[in-house]
């Protein structure tokens, strides 16, 4: 395989490399990070305890044939978060509200066979076996920042394909205005779903034009490896300009609908979570300022960028909207 430098495969302004994903490999070993878990309405703002560091070389190569442990950078020059942090510092309430409790509890989660039903207001409804989806839509590498509403962030090299490709295949009817997503309901395997505080299953929504934006992907892997259960295997949504909770994991259902869907978070804490959830440093969450964030692995905070740094690609979707009212 030919070697490709990350400077060649990462376009100046953009987020992604268009080539098909070929294979990266592993990883940097790393420090443990602890952050208090946060239960809406139940706990105070997340306290942060940080130990160790996972700083990575700034000019590493990535892509086909690259040295796996070297990592790479996003288009703003920030190093990938370590594989270890990405796979052990997780929000996944179906398994645990403790970030470090997710990986051990999600271990062994059964991800095959797995179907994703695409339906609602579409002309071609279809239930896909996930392997058929991945065969039909070529996987691309997408290097995205993930910004959690709790004011921490990561840089993650995903493999996935544009959600819009699947939606076009389904052929939405004109009256379809929103897309509703649903995570699997499986309380036997997901102990968190036995907690009646949340209206399971986890659901989320996007406006159709947001869902069609090229940045929105369905991801099946990261760092060149098949997605692990804790990161949403076998298939999860990634919407990088919105707070992380929009990027729901373990998708089984995608419906085109007329009315704005009410997400799990909107139902659980309507005063804290709106439908749009675009990353916005000027609009604070009741429990977290959104002006700055902690990049996992960094010691100092950094300013949060409007739309998580993707304003150029998605800003036009919100032209004329009051972003304070539509949080
Ligand atoms: N089904 C489901 N999807 C979910 C969550 C969840 O609890 N359940 N947490 C969300 C939140 S709050 C964040 S920040 C991201 C975290 O993704 P990661 O653990 O892969 O970094 O997943 C999102 N998707
Ligand atoms: Mo989050």
mmCIF file of C-alpha atoms and ligand atoms in Angstrom:
data_model
loop_
_atom_site.group_PDB
_atom_site.id
_atom_site.type_symbol
_atom_site.label_atom_id
_atom_site.label_comp_id
_atom_site.label_asym_id
_atom_site.label_seq_id
_atom_site.Cartn_x
_atom_site.Cartn_y
_atom_site.Cartn_z
ATOM 1 C CA UNK A 1 0.000 0.000 0.000
ATOM 2 C CA UNK A 2 1.114 3.454 -0.847
ATOM 3 C CA UNK A 3 1.999 5.791 1.967
ATOM 4 C CA UNK A 4 -0.012 8.967 2.211
ATOM 5 C CA UNK A 5 0.903 11.820 4.481
ATOM 6 C CA UNK A 6 -1.873 13.306 6.528
ATOM 7 C CA UNK A 7 -1.054 16.709 5.070
ATOM 8 C CA UNK A 8 -2.026 15.339 1.686
ATOM 9 C CA UNK A 9 -5.176 13.596 2.692
ATOM 10 C CA UNK A 10 -6.624 16.259 4.946
ATOM 11 C CA UNK A 11 -7.928 19.165 2.878
ATOM 12 C CA UNK A 12 -6.944 22.592 4.164
ATOM 13 C CA UNK A 13 -10.281 23.639 5.473
ATOM 14 C CA UNK A 14 -12.196 20.515 5.647
ATOM 15 C CA UNK A 15 -12.699 17.784 8.012
ATOM 16 C CA UNK A 16 -12.313 14.755 5.943
ATOM 17 C CA UNK A 17 -10.439 12.721 3.516
ATOM 18 C CA UNK A 18 -12.507 11.449 0.662
ATOM 19 C CA UNK A 19 -10.570 8.332 -0.051
ATOM 20 C CA UNK A 20 -12.028 5.096 1.082
ATOM 21 C CA UNK A 21 -10.801 3.941 4.360
ATOM 22 C CA UNK A 22 -8.039 1.411 4.075
ATOM 23 C CA UNK A 23 -6.753 0.683 7.488
ATOM 24 C CA UNK A 24 -4.823 2.319 10.225
ATOM 25 C CA UNK A 25 -4.325 0.105 13.157
ATOM 26 C CA UNK A 26 -3.723 0.859 16.712
ATOM 27 C CA UNK A 27 -3.010 3.020 19.291
ATOM 28 C CA UNK A 28 -1.278 4.861 21.981
ATOM 29 C CA UNK A 29 -1.410 3.654 25.510
ATOM 30 C CA UNK A 30 -2.588 6.240 27.916
ATOM 31 C CA UNK A 31 -3.581 7.844 31.095
ATOM 32 C CA UNK A 32 -6.710 7.418 33.052
ATOM 33 C CA UNK A 33 -9.160 10.259 33.119
ATOM 34 C CA UNK A 34 -11.832 10.691 35.669
ATOM 35 C CA UNK A 35 -14.801 12.943 35.499
ATOM 36 C CA UNK A 36 -17.791 12.948 37.769
ATOM 37 C CA UNK A 37 -20.784 11.577 36.015
ATOM 38 C CA UNK A 38 -23.673 13.899 35.489
ATOM 39 C CA UNK A 39 -27.293 13.083 35.922
ATOM 40 C CA UNK A 40 -29.585 15.843 34.733
ATOM 41 C CA UNK A 41 -31.298 17.488 37.644
ATOM 42 C CA UNK A 42 -29.641 15.176 40.138
ATOM 43 C CA UNK A 43 -26.018 16.169 40.423
ATOM 44 C CA UNK A 44 -24.026 19.389 40.547
ATOM 45 C CA UNK A 45 -21.791 20.434 37.634
ATOM 46 C CA UNK A 46 -19.230 17.844 36.736
ATOM 47 C CA UNK A 47 -16.145 18.018 38.852
ATOM 48 C CA UNK A 48 -13.011 17.242 36.957
ATOM 49 C CA UNK A 49 -10.093 15.205 38.090
ATOM 50 C CA UNK A 50 -7.325 14.740 35.641
ATOM 51 C CA UNK A 51 -4.358 12.503 35.935
ATOM 52 C CA UNK A 52 -1.671 11.862 33.401
ATOM 53 C CA UNK A 53 -1.442 13.103 29.864
ATOM 54 C CA UNK A 54 -1.839 11.611 26.452
ATOM 55 C CA UNK A 55 -0.257 14.301 24.380
ATOM 56 C CA UNK A 56 0.531 13.059 20.914
ATOM 57 C CA UNK A 57 3.032 14.122 18.298
ATOM 58 C CA UNK A 58 1.734 17.112 16.374
ATOM 59 C CA UNK A 59 2.926 15.976 12.953
ATOM 60 C CA UNK A 60 2.113 12.346 12.738
ATOM 61 C CA UNK A 61 1.107 10.537 9.617
ATOM 62 C CA UNK A 62 -2.085 8.693 9.115
ATOM 63 C CA UNK A 63 -3.786 6.735 6.410
ATOM 64 C CA UNK A 64 -2.805 3.753 4.394
ATOM 65 C CA UNK A 65 0.394 2.222 5.590
ATOM 66 C CA UNK A 66 0.923 4.795 8.280
ATOM 67 C CA UNK A 67 2.476 3.821 11.553
ATOM 68 C CA UNK A 68 -0.557 2.982 13.623
ATOM 69 C CA UNK A 69 0.478 4.420 16.948
ATOM 70 C CA UNK A 70 1.332 7.766 15.412
ATOM 71 C CA UNK A 71 -2.177 9.142 15.275
ATOM 72 C CA UNK A 72 -2.793 12.273 13.236
ATOM 73 C CA UNK A 73 -4.369 15.715 13.318
ATOM 74 C CA UNK A 74 -7.650 17.363 12.515
ATOM 75 C CA UNK A 75 -7.743 20.223 9.975
ATOM 76 C CA UNK A 76 -7.127 22.720 12.782
ATOM 77 C CA UNK A 77 -3.901 20.974 13.757
ATOM 78 C CA UNK A 78 -5.116 19.183 16.877
ATOM 79 C CA UNK A 79 -3.905 15.670 17.547
ATOM 80 C CA UNK A 80 -6.274 12.731 17.564
ATOM 81 C CA UNK A 81 -7.395 11.791 21.030
ATOM 82 C CA UNK A 82 -5.817 8.478 22.008
ATOM 83 C CA UNK A 83 -7.645 5.278 21.138
ATOM 84 C CA UNK A 84 -7.546 4.363 24.781
ATOM 85 C CA UNK A 85 -9.365 7.524 25.873
ATOM 86 C CA UNK A 86 -11.905 7.314 23.047
ATOM 87 C CA UNK A 87 -12.758 3.755 24.047
ATOM 88 C CA UNK A 88 -12.677 4.148 27.841
ATOM 89 C CA UNK A 89 -14.140 7.581 28.528
ATOM 90 C CA UNK A 90 -17.695 7.211 27.277
ATOM 91 C CA UNK A 91 -21.188 8.483 27.719
ATOM 92 C CA UNK A 92 -23.637 5.639 27.196
ATOM 93 C CA UNK A 93 -26.387 5.686 29.782
ATOM 94 C CA UNK A 94 -27.788 2.350 28.655
ATOM 95 C CA UNK A 95 -24.720 0.765 30.225
ATOM 96 C CA UNK A 96 -23.571 3.148 32.927
ATOM 97 C CA UNK A 97 -23.707 6.747 34.030
ATOM 98 C CA UNK A 98 -20.062 6.445 35.007
ATOM 99 C CA UNK A 99 -17.872 7.141 31.991
ATOM 100 C CA UNK A 100 -15.303 4.536 32.934
ATOM 101 C CA UNK A 101 -17.985 2.017 33.763
ATOM 102 C CA UNK A 102 -19.272 1.911 30.203
ATOM 103 C CA UNK A 103 -16.498 -0.081 28.504
ATOM 104 C CA UNK A 104 -16.455 -2.977 30.996
ATOM 105 C CA UNK A 105 -20.254 -3.209 31.067
ATOM 106 C CA UNK A 106 -20.625 -2.966 27.283
ATOM 107 C CA UNK A 107 -18.067 -5.716 26.739
ATOM 108 C CA UNK A 108 -19.667 -8.660 24.993
ATOM 109 C CA UNK A 109 -22.727 -6.670 23.897
ATOM 110 C CA UNK A 110 -24.186 -8.639 21.015
ATOM 111 C CA UNK A 111 -23.993 -6.627 17.792
ATOM 112 C CA UNK A 112 -24.791 -9.386 15.282
ATOM 113 C CA UNK A 113 -27.218 -10.048 13.767
ATOM 114 C CA UNK A 114 -28.233 -6.389 13.588
ATOM 115 C CA UNK A 115 -30.878 -4.673 11.494
ATOM 116 C CA UNK A 116 -31.540 -1.017 10.809
ATOM 117 C CA UNK A 117 -35.089 -0.213 9.688
ATOM 118 C CA UNK A 118 -35.473 2.870 7.507
ATOM 119 C CA UNK A 119 -39.087 3.918 7.146
ATOM 120 C CA UNK A 120 -41.771 6.441 7.888
ATOM 121 C CA UNK A 121 -42.484 8.988 5.151
ATOM 122 C CA UNK A 122 -40.321 7.412 2.451
ATOM 123 C CA UNK A 123 -41.091 5.786 -0.879
ATOM 124 C CA UNK A 124 -38.590 2.956 -0.359
ATOM 125 C CA UNK A 125 -38.780 1.700 3.202
ATOM 126 C CA UNK A 126 -36.293 -1.051 3.889
ATOM 127 C CA UNK A 127 -34.864 -3.023 6.758
ATOM 128 C CA UNK A 128 -31.146 -3.412 6.229
ATOM 129 C CA UNK A 129 -28.818 -5.946 7.721
ATOM 130 C CA UNK A 130 -25.981 -3.758 8.887
ATOM 131 C CA UNK A 131 -23.422 -5.655 6.780
ATOM 132 C CA UNK A 132 -25.491 -4.918 3.658
ATOM 133 C CA UNK A 133 -25.497 -1.219 4.531
ATOM 134 C CA UNK A 134 -21.730 -1.238 4.863
ATOM 135 C CA UNK A 135 -21.361 -3.107 1.585
ATOM 136 C CA UNK A 136 -23.629 -0.693 -0.252
ATOM 137 C CA UNK A 137 -22.180 2.575 1.085
ATOM 138 C CA UNK A 138 -18.374 2.832 1.000
ATOM 139 C CA UNK A 139 -16.749 3.750 4.293
ATOM 140 C CA UNK A 140 -14.764 6.980 4.364
ATOM 141 C CA UNK A 141 -12.436 8.301 7.009
ATOM 142 C CA UNK A 142 -13.796 11.410 8.725
ATOM 143 C CA UNK A 143 -11.731 13.219 11.300
ATOM 144 C CA UNK A 144 -14.134 15.079 13.566
ATOM 145 C CA UNK A 145 -14.134 16.911 16.849
ATOM 146 C CA UNK A 146 -16.664 15.497 19.306
ATOM 147 C CA UNK A 147 -17.887 18.149 21.738
ATOM 148 C CA UNK A 148 -19.910 16.940 24.714
ATOM 149 C CA UNK A 149 -22.358 19.336 26.348
ATOM 150 C CA UNK A 150 -20.419 18.680 29.566
ATOM 151 C CA UNK A 151 -17.674 20.854 28.040
ATOM 152 C CA UNK A 152 -15.068 18.262 27.182
ATOM 153 C CA UNK A 153 -14.049 17.272 23.674
ATOM 154 C CA UNK A 154 -12.059 14.783 21.622
ATOM 155 C CA UNK A 155 -10.716 14.433 18.083
ATOM 156 C CA UNK A 156 -11.840 11.142 16.585
ATOM 157 C CA UNK A 157 -10.921 9.529 13.267
ATOM 158 C CA UNK A 158 -14.144 7.786 12.314
ATOM 159 C CA UNK A 159 -14.982 5.478 9.469
ATOM 160 C CA UNK A 160 -18.459 5.952 8.153
ATOM 161 C CA UNK A 161 -20.656 7.063 5.293
ATOM 162 C CA UNK A 162 -22.886 10.070 4.785
ATOM 163 C CA UNK A 163 -26.333 9.635 6.308
ATOM 164 C CA UNK A 164 -27.708 11.520 3.293
ATOM 165 C CA UNK A 165 -26.771 8.640 0.996
ATOM 166 C CA UNK A 166 -28.988 6.274 2.925
ATOM 167 C CA UNK A 167 -31.818 8.810 3.119
ATOM 168 C CA UNK A 168 -31.703 9.417 -0.635
ATOM 169 C CA UNK A 169 -31.888 5.680 -1.155
ATOM 170 C CA UNK A 170 -35.020 5.644 1.007
ATOM 171 C CA UNK A 171 -36.447 8.540 -1.035
ATOM 172 C CA UNK A 172 -38.197 10.824 1.470
ATOM 173 C CA UNK A 173 -41.669 12.122 0.614
ATOM 174 C CA UNK A 174 -42.121 15.876 0.295
ATOM 175 C CA UNK A 175 -43.976 16.126 3.585
ATOM 176 C CA UNK A 176 -41.086 14.550 5.529
ATOM 177 C CA UNK A 177 -39.478 17.380 7.488
ATOM 178 C CA UNK A 178 -37.517 15.571 10.200
ATOM 179 C CA UNK A 179 -35.573 12.386 10.787
ATOM 180 C CA UNK A 180 -36.082 10.430 13.975
ATOM 181 C CA UNK A 181 -33.442 7.977 15.223
ATOM 182 C CA UNK A 182 -33.803 5.211 17.756
ATOM 183 C CA UNK A 183 -31.300 3.145 19.733
ATOM 184 C CA UNK A 184 -31.938 -0.546 20.351
ATOM 185 C CA UNK A 185 -34.168 -1.427 23.310
ATOM 186 C CA UNK A 186 -32.564 -4.350 25.122
ATOM 187 C CA UNK A 187 -32.789 -4.105 28.916
ATOM 188 C CA UNK A 188 -31.416 -7.624 29.297
ATOM 189 C CA UNK A 189 -28.110 -6.473 27.841
ATOM 190 C CA UNK A 190 -28.384 -2.804 28.777
ATOM 191 C CA UNK A 191 -28.881 -2.460 32.538
ATOM 192 C CA UNK A 192 -29.365 1.302 32.317
ATOM 193 C CA UNK A 193 -32.604 0.746 30.442
ATOM 194 C CA UNK A 194 -34.089 -0.723 33.602
ATOM 195 C CA UNK A 195 -33.814 2.739 35.174
ATOM 196 C CA UNK A 196 -37.268 4.257 34.771
ATOM 197 C CA UNK A 197 -35.963 7.811 35.163
ATOM 198 C CA UNK A 198 -35.293 7.936 31.411
ATOM 199 C CA UNK A 199 -37.872 7.387 28.671
ATOM 200 C CA UNK A 200 -36.065 4.568 26.886
ATOM 201 C CA UNK A 201 -35.173 3.835 24.175
ATOM 202 C CA UNK A 202 -32.754 6.677 23.495
ATOM 203 C CA UNK A 203 -34.055 8.720 20.580
ATOM 204 C CA UNK A 204 -32.804 11.742 18.696
ATOM 205 C CA UNK A 205 -33.807 13.840 15.734
ATOM 206 C CA UNK A 206 -32.546 16.100 12.977
ATOM 207 C CA UNK A 207 -34.215 18.326 10.427
ATOM 208 C CA UNK A 208 -34.073 16.670 6.999
ATOM 209 C CA UNK A 209 -31.736 19.318 5.609
ATOM 210 C CA UNK A 210 -29.393 18.856 8.567
ATOM 211 C CA UNK A 211 -29.447 15.105 8.070
ATOM 212 C CA UNK A 212 -28.633 15.580 4.374
ATOM 213 C CA UNK A 213 -25.593 17.739 5.128
ATOM 214 C CA UNK A 214 -22.444 15.918 4.087
ATOM 215 C CA UNK A 215 -20.916 16.195 7.565
ATOM 216 C CA UNK A 216 -23.557 13.957 9.145
ATOM 217 C CA UNK A 217 -22.420 10.348 8.999
ATOM 218 C CA UNK A 218 -23.299 6.900 10.199
ATOM 219 C CA UNK A 219 -20.101 5.508 11.688
ATOM 220 C CA UNK A 220 -19.054 1.871 11.874
ATOM 221 C CA UNK A 221 -15.491 2.256 13.087
ATOM 222 C CA UNK A 222 -12.764 4.480 14.439
ATOM 223 C CA UNK A 223 -8.976 4.453 14.265
ATOM 224 C CA UNK A 224 -9.283 1.904 11.484
ATOM 225 C CA UNK A 225 -10.969 -0.616 13.728
ATOM 226 C CA UNK A 226 -14.512 -1.862 13.901
ATOM 227 C CA UNK A 227 -16.512 0.147 16.408
ATOM 228 C CA UNK A 228 -16.467 -1.268 19.924
ATOM 229 C CA UNK A 229 -19.740 -1.573 21.838
ATOM 230 C CA UNK A 230 -18.937 1.387 24.100
ATOM 231 C CA UNK A 231 -18.686 3.681 21.063
ATOM 232 C CA UNK A 232 -22.019 2.615 19.596
ATOM 233 C CA UNK A 233 -21.403 -0.572 17.631
ATOM 234 C CA UNK A 234 -22.384 -1.660 15.170
ATOM 235 C CA UNK A 235 -23.606 1.674 13.785
ATOM 236 C CA UNK A 236 -24.007 5.126 15.330
ATOM 237 C CA UNK A 237 -24.790 8.619 14.214
ATOM 238 C CA UNK A 238 -22.080 11.308 14.229
ATOM 239 C CA UNK A 239 -23.176 14.941 13.862
ATOM 240 C CA UNK A 240 -20.000 16.883 14.625
ATOM 241 C CA UNK A 241 -21.419 20.423 14.800
ATOM 242 C CA UNK A 242 -23.883 19.475 17.545
ATOM 243 C CA UNK A 243 -23.344 18.455 21.154
ATOM 244 C CA UNK A 244 -22.384 14.819 21.502
ATOM 245 C CA UNK A 245 -25.733 13.646 22.832
ATOM 246 C CA UNK A 246 -27.226 14.088 19.338
ATOM 247 C CA UNK A 247 -24.852 11.402 18.029
ATOM 248 C CA UNK A 248 -26.781 8.398 19.211
ATOM 249 C CA UNK A 249 -25.348 4.925 19.390
ATOM 250 C CA UNK A 250 -26.498 1.467 18.369
ATOM 251 C CA UNK A 251 -29.091 2.633 15.851
ATOM 252 C CA UNK A 252 -31.908 0.267 14.913
ATOM 253 C CA UNK A 253 -34.494 2.625 13.451
ATOM 254 C CA UNK A 254 -34.508 5.697 11.239
ATOM 255 C CA UNK A 255 -37.878 7.262 10.414
ATOM 256 C CA UNK A 256 -38.749 10.224 8.246
ATOM 257 C CA UNK A 257 -41.489 12.186 9.992
ATOM 258 C CA UNK A 258 -43.527 15.342 9.638
ATOM 259 C CA UNK A 259 -43.322 16.688 13.190
ATOM 260 C CA UNK A 260 -40.222 17.616 15.159
ATOM 261 C CA UNK A 261 -39.292 14.523 17.204
ATOM 262 C CA UNK A 262 -38.983 14.778 20.962
ATOM 263 C CA UNK A 263 -35.663 13.267 22.011
ATOM 264 C CA UNK A 264 -34.918 11.361 25.197
ATOM 265 C CA UNK A 265 -33.081 14.373 26.570
ATOM 266 C CA UNK A 266 -35.841 16.813 25.671
ATOM 267 C CA UNK A 267 -38.292 14.570 27.489
ATOM 268 C CA UNK A 268 -36.049 13.996 30.528
ATOM 269 C CA UNK A 269 -34.929 17.602 31.043
ATOM 270 C CA UNK A 270 -36.731 20.039 28.727
ATOM 271 C CA UNK A 271 -35.251 23.070 30.470
ATOM 272 C CA UNK A 272 -31.746 21.832 29.701
ATOM 273 C CA UNK A 273 -31.929 20.282 26.262
ATOM 274 C CA UNK A 274 -33.481 21.656 23.103
ATOM 275 C CA UNK A 275 -33.921 20.094 19.708
ATOM 276 C CA UNK A 276 -31.071 21.803 17.878
ATOM 277 C CA UNK A 277 -28.159 21.451 20.305
ATOM 278 C CA UNK A 278 -25.730 23.168 17.962
ATOM 279 C CA UNK A 279 -22.396 23.808 19.648
ATOM 280 C CA UNK A 280 -22.582 27.469 20.636
ATOM 281 C CA UNK A 281 -20.061 29.195 22.933
ATOM 282 C CA UNK A 282 -22.508 32.085 23.466
ATOM 283 C CA UNK A 283 -25.363 30.057 24.870
ATOM 284 C CA UNK A 284 -24.644 28.307 28.132
ATOM 285 C CA UNK A 285 -26.300 25.194 29.407
ATOM 286 C CA UNK A 286 -27.884 25.749 32.841
ATOM 287 C CA UNK A 287 -25.107 23.678 34.421
ATOM 288 C CA UNK A 288 -22.171 24.245 32.111
ATOM 289 C CA UNK A 289 -20.748 27.336 30.473
ATOM 290 C CA UNK A 290 -20.148 26.492 26.838
ATOM 291 C CA UNK A 291 -17.558 29.220 26.241
ATOM 292 C CA UNK A 292 -14.625 26.860 26.630
ATOM 293 C CA UNK A 293 -13.901 23.173 26.780
ATOM 294 C CA UNK A 294 -11.354 20.673 27.976
ATOM 295 C CA UNK A 295 -9.827 18.554 25.247
ATOM 296 C CA UNK A 296 -9.336 15.109 26.717
ATOM 297 C CA UNK A 297 -5.599 14.613 27.130
ATOM 298 C CA UNK A 298 -4.873 18.355 27.350
ATOM 299 C CA UNK A 299 -4.180 20.182 30.569
ATOM 300 C CA UNK A 300 -5.489 23.594 29.628
ATOM 301 C CA UNK A 301 -8.890 24.602 28.313
ATOM 302 C CA UNK A 302 -9.541 25.949 24.853
ATOM 303 C CA UNK A 303 -12.184 28.255 23.445
ATOM 304 C CA UNK A 304 -15.215 26.582 22.017
ATOM 305 C CA UNK A 305 -15.868 27.353 18.364
ATOM 306 C CA UNK A 306 -19.329 28.117 16.935
ATOM 307 C CA UNK A 307 -20.756 24.947 15.436
ATOM 308 C CA UNK A 308 -17.710 23.182 16.872
ATOM 309 C CA UNK A 309 -15.570 24.682 14.106
ATOM 310 C CA UNK A 310 -17.849 23.655 11.240
ATOM 311 C CA UNK A 311 -19.676 26.970 10.735
ATOM 312 C CA UNK A 312 -18.500 27.203 7.141
ATOM 313 C CA UNK A 313 -20.121 23.886 6.277
ATOM 314 C CA UNK A 314 -23.351 24.165 8.258
ATOM 315 C CA UNK A 315 -23.949 27.820 9.191
ATOM 316 C CA UNK A 316 -26.284 28.339 6.250
ATOM 317 C CA UNK A 317 -28.690 25.758 7.644
ATOM 318 C CA UNK A 318 -29.584 28.208 10.408
ATOM 319 C CA UNK A 319 -29.726 31.478 8.500
ATOM 320 C CA UNK A 320 -32.303 33.785 10.031
ATOM 321 C CA UNK A 321 -32.883 31.561 13.062
ATOM 322 C CA UNK A 322 -32.558 32.835 16.601
ATOM 323 C CA UNK A 323 -29.898 30.468 17.902
ATOM 324 C CA UNK A 324 -30.535 31.513 21.475
ATOM 325 C CA UNK A 325 -34.192 30.553 21.326
ATOM 326 C CA UNK A 326 -33.469 27.456 19.240
ATOM 327 C CA UNK A 327 -30.861 25.913 21.535
HETATM 328 N N1 LIG B 1 -27.699 5.492 22.789
HETATM 329 C C1 LIG B 1 -26.918 6.430 23.316
HETATM 330 N N2 LIG B 1 -26.214 7.231 22.501
HETATM 331 C C2 LIG B 1 -25.413 8.209 23.028
HETATM 332 C C3 LIG B 1 -25.346 8.413 24.428
HETATM 333 C C4 LIG B 1 -26.098 7.550 25.267
HETATM 334 O O1 LIG B 1 -26.091 7.659 26.518
HETATM 335 N N3 LIG B 1 -26.854 6.574 24.676
HETATM 336 N N4 LIG B 1 -24.559 9.434 24.926
HETATM 337 C C5 LIG B 1 -24.284 10.558 24.015
HETATM 338 C C6 LIG B 1 -23.304 11.492 24.549
HETATM 339 S S1 LIG B 1 -23.817 12.499 25.810
HETATM 340 C C7 LIG B 1 -22.068 11.650 23.993
HETATM 341 S S2 LIG B 1 -21.010 12.876 24.517
HETATM 342 C C8 LIG B 1 -21.570 10.709 22.963
HETATM 343 C C9 LIG B 1 -20.277 10.065 23.430
HETATM 344 O O2 LIG B 1 -19.761 9.233 22.428
HETATM 345 P P1 LIG B 1 -18.464 8.367 22.717
HETATM 346 O O3 LIG B 1 -18.658 7.667 24.021
HETATM 347 O O4 LIG B 1 -18.330 7.448 21.553
HETATM 348 O O5 LIG B 1 -17.321 9.349 22.798
HETATM 349 O O6 LIG B 1 -22.506 9.676 22.672
HETATM 350 C C10 LIG B 1 -23.852 10.072 22.630
HETATM 351 N N5 LIG B 1 -24.678 8.988 22.170
HETATM 352 MO MO1 LIG B 2 -22.361 14.266 25.876
#
